[in-house]
Coordinates of C-alpha atoms and ligand atoms in Angstrom, one line a residue:
M1 CA 40.0 146.6 54.4
T2 CA 43.2 146.2 52.3
T3 CA 45.9 147.0 54.8
P4 CA 48.7 149.2 53.0
I5 CA 51.4 147.6 55.0
R6 CA 52.6 143.9 54.3
F7 CA 55.4 141.9 55.8
E8 CA 57.0 139.3 53.5
L9 CA 59.2 136.7 55.5
I10 CA 62.1 135.8 53.2
K11 CA 63.9 133.5 55.4
T12 CA 64.9 132.6 59.2
C13 CA 68.4 132.4 60.2
R14 CA 69.2 128.8 61.3
Q15 CA 71.7 129.9 63.8
T16 CA 69.5 132.3 65.8
G17 CA 65.9 132.4 64.5
A18 CA 66.4 136.1 63.3
R19 CA 64.1 136.9 60.3
L20 CA 65.0 138.4 56.9
G21 CA 62.0 140.2 55.5
I22 CA 60.7 142.8 53.3
L23 CA 58.4 145.6 54.6
H24 CA 55.9 146.7 51.8
T25 CA 54.5 150.2 52.4
P26 CA 52.7 152.8 50.0
H27 CA 56.1 154.4 49.7
G28 CA 58.2 151.5 48.7
S29 CA 59.4 148.1 50.0
F30 CA 62.4 147.9 52.4
E31 CA 64.4 145.0 53.7
T32 CA 64.4 144.1 57.3
P33 CA 65.7 144.0 59.9
M34 CA 66.0 147.7 59.5
F35 CA 67.1 150.8 61.3
M36 CA 64.9 153.9 61.0
P37 CA 66.6 157.2 61.7
V38 CA 64.4 159.6 63.8
G39 CA 63.4 163.0 62.4
T40 CA 61.6 164.3 65.3
L41 CA 60.5 167.6 63.8
A42 CA 60.2 166.4 60.2
T43 CA 64.0 166.5 59.8
V44 CA 66.8 163.9 60.7
K45 CA 68.8 166.6 62.4
T46 CA 71.5 168.1 60.0
L47 CA 71.0 165.5 57.2
S48 CA 69.2 166.0 53.9
P49 CA 66.7 163.5 52.3
E50 CA 69.3 163.0 49.7
E51 CA 71.9 162.1 52.1
L52 CA 69.6 159.7 53.9
K53 CA 68.8 158.1 50.6
E54 CA 72.3 157.6 49.5
M55 CA 73.2 155.8 52.8
G56 CA 70.0 153.5 52.2
A57 CA 67.6 154.7 54.8
G58 CA 64.0 153.3 53.9
V59 CA 61.7 154.4 56.6
I60 CA 62.3 157.4 58.9
L61 CA 60.4 158.4 62.1
S62 CA 58.6 161.6 63.1
N63 CA 57.1 162.5 66.4
T64 CA 53.4 163.3 66.5
Y65 CA 53.6 165.1 69.9
H66 CA 56.2 167.6 68.5
L67 CA 54.6 168.1 65.1
W68 CA 51.3 168.7 66.8
L69 CA 52.8 171.4 68.9
R70 CA 55.0 172.8 66.0
P71 CA 54.0 173.6 63.2
G72 CA 50.6 172.0 63.8
H73 CA 49.3 169.0 61.9
D74 CA 46.9 171.2 60.2
I75 CA 49.8 173.0 58.4
V76 CA 51.5 169.6 57.6
A77 CA 48.1 168.4 56.2
E78 CA 47.8 171.7 54.0
A79 CA 51.2 171.0 52.6
G80 CA 49.9 167.5 51.4
G81 CA 51.2 165.7 54.4
L82 CA 54.6 164.8 55.8
H83 CA 56.0 163.4 52.6
A84 CA 55.4 166.5 50.8
F85 CA 56.2 168.8 53.6
M86 CA 59.7 167.3 54.2
N87 CA 60.4 166.2 50.6
W88 CA 60.8 162.4 51.7
D89 CA 59.2 160.0 49.2
R90 CA 60.2 156.8 51.0
G91 CA 58.6 155.4 54.2
I92 CA 57.5 157.5 57.2
L93 CA 56.4 156.2 60.6
T94 CA 55.0 158.5 63.3
D95 CA 54.7 157.5 66.9
S96 CA 51.6 158.3 68.8
G97 CA 52.7 161.1 71.1
G98 CA 52.1 159.1 74.3
F99 CA 55.8 158.5 75.0
Q100 CA 56.6 162.2 74.8
V101 CA 53.7 163.2 76.9
F102 CA 55.0 160.8 79.6
S103 CA 58.6 161.6 79.2
L104 CA 58.6 165.4 78.4
S105 CA 55.6 166.7 80.4
E106 CA 55.1 167.3 84.1
F107 CA 51.8 167.5 86.0
R108 CA 50.3 164.9 83.8
R109 CA 47.0 163.2 84.8
I110 CA 46.1 159.8 83.3
E111 CA 42.4 159.1 82.9
E112 CA 40.4 156.6 80.9
E113 CA 39.4 159.3 78.4
G114 CA 43.1 160.3 78.0
V115 CA 46.0 162.4 79.3
Y116 CA 45.9 165.8 80.7
F117 CA 49.3 167.5 80.8
R118 CA 51.2 170.7 80.1
N119 CA 52.9 171.8 76.8
H120 CA 56.6 171.3 77.5
L121 CA 57.3 174.5 75.6
N122 CA 55.0 177.2 77.2
G123 CA 53.1 175.3 80.0
D124 CA 49.7 175.5 78.3
K125 CA 47.1 172.9 79.5
L126 CA 46.9 170.1 76.8
F127 CA 44.8 166.9 76.5
L128 CA 45.6 163.9 74.2
S129 CA 43.4 160.8 73.7
P130 CA 43.5 157.8 71.6
E131 CA 41.1 159.6 69.1
K132 CA 43.0 162.7 69.0
A133 CA 46.3 160.9 68.6
V134 CA 45.0 159.1 65.5
E135 CA 43.4 162.3 64.2
I136 CA 46.9 164.0 64.2
Q137 CA 48.5 161.0 62.5
N138 CA 45.9 160.7 59.9
A139 CA 46.5 164.4 59.0
L140 CA 50.3 163.9 59.1
G141 CA 49.8 161.0 56.7
A142 CA 52.6 158.7 57.7
D143 CA 52.5 155.2 56.1
I144 CA 52.7 153.5 59.5
I145 CA 51.1 155.1 62.6
M146 CA 51.0 154.0 66.2
A147 CA 48.4 153.4 68.8
F148 CA 48.1 155.7 71.7
D149 CA 49.6 153.8 74.7
E150 CA 51.0 154.5 78.2
C151 CA 54.7 153.7 78.4
P152 CA 55.0 153.2 82.3
P153 CA 58.4 154.1 83.9
Y154 CA 60.9 151.4 84.8
P155 CA 60.6 149.8 87.3
A156 CA 56.7 149.8 87.8
T157 CA 54.8 147.6 90.2
Y158 CA 52.9 144.6 88.9
E159 CA 49.6 146.2 90.1
Y160 CA 50.3 149.4 88.3
M161 CA 51.5 147.7 85.2
K162 CA 48.3 145.4 85.0
Q163 CA 46.0 148.3 85.1
S164 CA 48.1 150.2 82.7
I165 CA 48.2 147.5 80.1
E166 CA 44.4 146.9 80.4
R167 CA 43.8 150.7 79.7
T168 CA 46.4 150.5 76.8
S169 CA 44.4 147.6 75.3
R170 CA 41.1 149.7 75.6
W171 CA 42.9 152.7 74.1
A172 CA 44.1 150.4 71.2
E173 CA 40.6 149.5 70.4
R174 CA 39.6 153.2 70.3
C175 CA 42.5 154.1 68.0
L176 CA 41.2 151.4 65.6
K177 CA 37.7 152.8 65.6
A178 CA 39.0 156.4 65.2
H179 CA 41.4 155.4 62.3
R180 CA 40.0 157.3 59.2
R181 CA 42.7 156.2 56.7
P182 CA 43.1 152.5 57.2
N183 CA 43.7 151.7 53.4
E184 CA 46.5 154.2 53.3
Q185 CA 48.2 154.1 56.8
G186 CA 48.9 151.0 58.8
L187 CA 48.0 151.3 62.5
F188 CA 50.3 149.3 64.7
G189 CA 49.4 148.1 68.2
I190 CA 52.0 148.5 71.0
V191 CA 52.6 145.7 73.4
Q192 CA 53.3 146.7 77.0
G193 CA 53.6 144.9 80.3
G194 CA 57.1 145.8 81.6
E195 CA 59.3 143.0 82.7
Y196 CA 56.3 140.9 83.7
E197 CA 55.7 137.9 81.4
E198 CA 52.2 137.2 82.4
L199 CA 51.4 140.9 81.6
R200 CA 53.2 140.9 78.3
R201 CA 51.2 137.7 77.4
Q202 CA 47.9 139.4 78.3
S203 CA 48.8 142.5 76.4
A204 CA 49.9 140.7 73.4
R205 CA 46.7 138.4 73.4
D206 CA 44.5 141.6 73.6
L207 CA 46.2 143.4 70.8
V208 CA 46.7 140.2 68.5
S209 CA 42.9 139.7 68.9
L210 CA 42.4 143.2 67.3
D211 CA 44.3 142.0 64.2
F212 CA 46.6 145.0 63.6
P213 CA 48.8 145.1 60.5
G214 CA 52.0 145.2 62.7
Y215 CA 53.0 145.3 66.3
A216 CA 55.5 147.3 68.4
V217 CA 57.2 146.0 71.6
G218 CA 57.0 149.2 73.9
G219 CA 58.0 149.9 77.4
L220 CA 61.8 149.0 76.7
S221 CA 64.8 151.1 76.4
V222 CA 63.4 153.1 79.3
G223 CA 66.2 152.5 81.7
E224 CA 66.2 148.8 82.2
P225 CA 69.3 146.7 82.0
K226 CA 70.1 145.0 78.6
E227 CA 69.6 141.6 80.2
V228 CA 66.1 142.6 81.1
M229 CA 65.3 143.9 77.6
N230 CA 66.7 140.7 76.1
R231 CA 64.7 138.5 78.5
V232 CA 61.5 140.4 77.7
L233 CA 62.1 140.2 74.1
E234 CA 62.6 136.3 74.4
F235 CA 59.2 135.8 75.8
T236 CA 57.3 138.6 74.0
T237 CA 58.2 138.4 70.2
P238 CA 57.0 134.7 69.9
L239 CA 53.5 135.8 71.0
L240 CA 53.2 138.1 67.9
P241 CA 52.2 136.9 64.5
A242 CA 55.1 135.6 62.4
D243 CA 53.5 137.2 59.2
K244 CA 53.3 140.7 60.7
P245 CA 56.2 143.2 61.1
R246 CA 57.6 143.5 64.8
Y247 CA 59.1 146.9 65.8
L248 CA 61.2 147.7 69.0
M249 CA 60.6 151.2 69.9
G250 CA 63.4 153.4 71.0
V251 CA 66.3 151.0 70.4
G252 CA 69.1 151.6 69.8
S253 CA 72.8 150.9 70.3
P254 CA 74.6 148.5 68.1
D255 CA 74.5 145.6 70.5
S256 CA 70.9 146.1 71.2
L257 CA 70.1 146.1 67.4
I258 CA 71.9 142.7 66.9
D259 CA 70.4 141.2 70.0
G260 CA 66.8 142.4 69.1
A261 CA 67.3 141.0 65.5
I262 CA 68.3 137.8 67.1
R263 CA 65.1 137.7 69.2
G264 CA 62.8 138.3 66.1
I265 CA 62.6 142.1 65.8
D266 CA 62.2 143.5 62.3
M267 CA 62.3 147.2 62.9
F268 CA 64.2 149.6 65.1
D269 CA 64.3 153.3 65.8
C270 CA 66.4 155.5 68.0
V271 CA 67.6 159.1 68.4
L272 CA 71.0 158.0 69.4
P273 CA 73.1 158.3 66.2
T274 CA 72.3 162.1 65.7
R275 CA 72.1 162.7 69.4
I276 CA 75.5 161.4 70.4
G277 CA 76.8 162.8 67.1
R278 CA 75.7 166.3 68.2
N279 CA 77.9 165.7 71.3
G280 CA 80.9 164.6 69.2
T281 CA 80.6 160.9 69.9
V282 CA 80.8 158.4 67.0
M283 CA 80.3 154.8 66.8
T284 CA 83.0 152.9 65.0
S285 CA 83.9 149.3 64.3
E286 CA 86.3 149.5 67.2
G287 CA 83.8 151.0 69.6
R288 CA 82.9 154.4 70.5
V289 CA 85.3 157.5 69.8
V290 CA 84.7 160.8 71.8
I291 CA 86.3 163.0 69.1
K292 CA 86.8 166.0 71.5
N293 CA 89.4 164.0 73.4
A294 CA 93.1 165.6 73.0
Q295 CA 94.4 162.3 71.7
Y296 CA 92.8 163.0 68.3
A297 CA 94.1 166.5 67.9
R298 CA 96.9 165.2 65.5
D299 CA 95.1 162.0 64.4
F300 CA 94.8 162.4 60.5
S301 CA 93.1 159.0 60.1
P302 CA 89.2 158.7 59.4
L303 CA 86.7 158.2 62.3
D304 CA 86.4 154.6 61.3
P305 CA 89.2 153.0 59.0
H306 CA 86.6 150.2 58.2
C307 CA 83.9 152.8 57.1
D308 CA 83.3 154.0 53.5
C309 CA 80.8 156.9 54.2
Y310 CA 81.2 160.5 52.9
T311 CA 82.7 161.6 56.3
C312 CA 85.3 158.7 56.5
R313 CA 86.3 159.1 52.9
N314 CA 87.0 162.9 53.0
Y315 CA 87.7 164.1 56.6
T316 CA 90.1 163.2 59.5
R317 CA 89.6 162.8 63.2
A318 CA 91.8 165.9 63.6
Y319 CA 89.7 167.9 61.4
I320 CA 86.3 166.9 62.9
R321 CA 87.6 167.4 66.3
H322 CA 88.5 171.0 65.4
L323 CA 85.1 171.6 64.0
I324 CA 83.3 170.1 67.0
K325 CA 85.5 172.1 69.5
C326 CA 84.7 175.2 67.5
D327 CA 81.0 174.5 67.5
E328 CA 81.2 174.5 63.8
T329 CA 77.9 173.1 62.3
F330 CA 79.7 171.2 59.7
G331 CA 81.3 169.2 62.5
I332 CA 77.9 167.7 63.8
R333 CA 76.8 167.1 60.3
L334 CA 79.8 165.0 59.6
T335 CA 79.4 162.9 62.9
S336 CA 75.6 162.6 62.4
Y337 CA 76.1 161.4 58.8
H338 CA 78.6 158.8 59.9
N339 CA 76.5 157.5 62.9
V340 CA 73.4 157.1 60.9
Y341 CA 75.3 155.5 58.0
F342 CA 76.9 153.2 60.7
L343 CA 73.7 151.8 61.9
I344 CA 72.1 151.4 58.6
K345 CA 75.1 149.6 57.3
L346 CA 75.1 147.4 60.5
M347 CA 71.7 146.3 59.6
E348 CA 72.9 145.4 56.1
Q349 CA 75.5 143.3 57.6
V350 CA 73.0 141.7 60.0
R351 CA 70.7 140.9 56.9
Q352 CA 73.7 139.3 55.1
A353 CA 74.6 137.2 58.3
I354 CA 70.9 135.9 58.3
R355 CA 71.0 135.1 54.6
E356 CA 74.3 132.9 55.4
D357 CA 72.8 131.6 58.6
R358 CA 75.6 132.9 60.7
L359 CA 74.1 135.9 62.8
A360 CA 75.5 134.3 66.1
D361 CA 79.0 134.1 64.6
F362 CA 78.6 137.8 63.4
R363 CA 77.5 138.8 66.8
E364 CA 80.7 137.3 68.3
E365 CA 82.9 139.0 65.9
F366 CA 81.2 142.4 66.1
F367 CA 81.0 142.3 69.9
E368 CA 84.7 141.4 70.2
R369 CA 85.9 144.2 67.9
Y370 CA 83.5 146.8 69.3
G371 CA 84.5 145.9 72.8
F372 CA 81.2 144.8 74.1
N373 CA 82.8 141.7 75.6
K374 CA 85.2 143.5 77.7
P375 CA 84.5 143.1 81.5
Ligands
DPZ1 N1 61.3 153.4 74.3 C1 60.3 153.8 73.7 C2 60.2 154.9 72.9 C3 59.0 155.2 72.4 N2 59.0 156.3 71.4 C4 57.7 154.5 72.6 C5 56.5 155.1 72.3 O1 56.3 155.9 71.5 N3 55.3 154.4 72.7 N4 55.5 153.5 73.7 C6 56.5 153.1 74.2 O2 56.5 152.1 75.0 C7 57.8 153.6 73.7 C8 59.1 153.2 74.3

């Protein structure tokens, strides 16, 4: 089998061990570490494919659970797959749906065969299994698809976590067997285990033995303190093959992206930039700005004086505050554009710092300016 996904390691930062790489996919090759904007329902909310391209987005995410419910994976398949359906000719990754089942649905029941739960939109009874999750993703046609896993809540007991990771490993094997398009879509395994090093080791050992083309670190960014996330990454990423891509799911904020890259992560995704953008909060090089605040009513400067994005080159804080206060759609387009651009450009700066072996210095400078070091 020729996997369609290949990771090329370019160099390792001498200061931190962070990796500069290239992720090769059937829809292009993209430098890592990378941030992947999330397009839950086949759109990165309010942004066009052209805008995403001009800011440098390479791989974007869509959610299997949501697309299964609306419009249905059969309709997307009839359209020629997600790339054709959403007019995006670069990389696409779909998650397996497991996370949404656990985070969105009530009355769920986890069995060996799969998960029984309720449709969060209309309450209908639904069932998702490893085989069904892969069938849906095969139909959607993303370049990278994810194994069906359980993402236990934080915190979880050692006993619960142990039986959960063992079932997730059995589910991963079933996903590999059910995969009908291994030469076109790379299936990634998801390492679980919570904050327990022994269980992370067991999960990684099980999944690496199945030889996936890439691996995700799951079960993080689920409410744990950042110190716990960083500690788990410190003992988990070294367990994963150096020649395969490593994807930290659901992360994240600027500090977590930098700290994740330092700990050997290559790929990140998070709804944060568009989600907080819709609430009128923006990330800037001097920290977060809540644009609705009255202090910006007569502030005719850009959102971020150090940003060269479309929003910052053409509009002021006063104008954007006015649009957000009046619920004008153009307002959340401008904030969303800036936030996605900010994280994509942050990863460009991270890659340049790796090239120059100074990512630790960059972290210090960025944290100081952004205000992460403030007590
Ligand atoms: N923070 C997270 C976000 C996610 N989309 C996922 C996921 O899809 N699967 N498994 C996970 O553990 C997980 C964690």
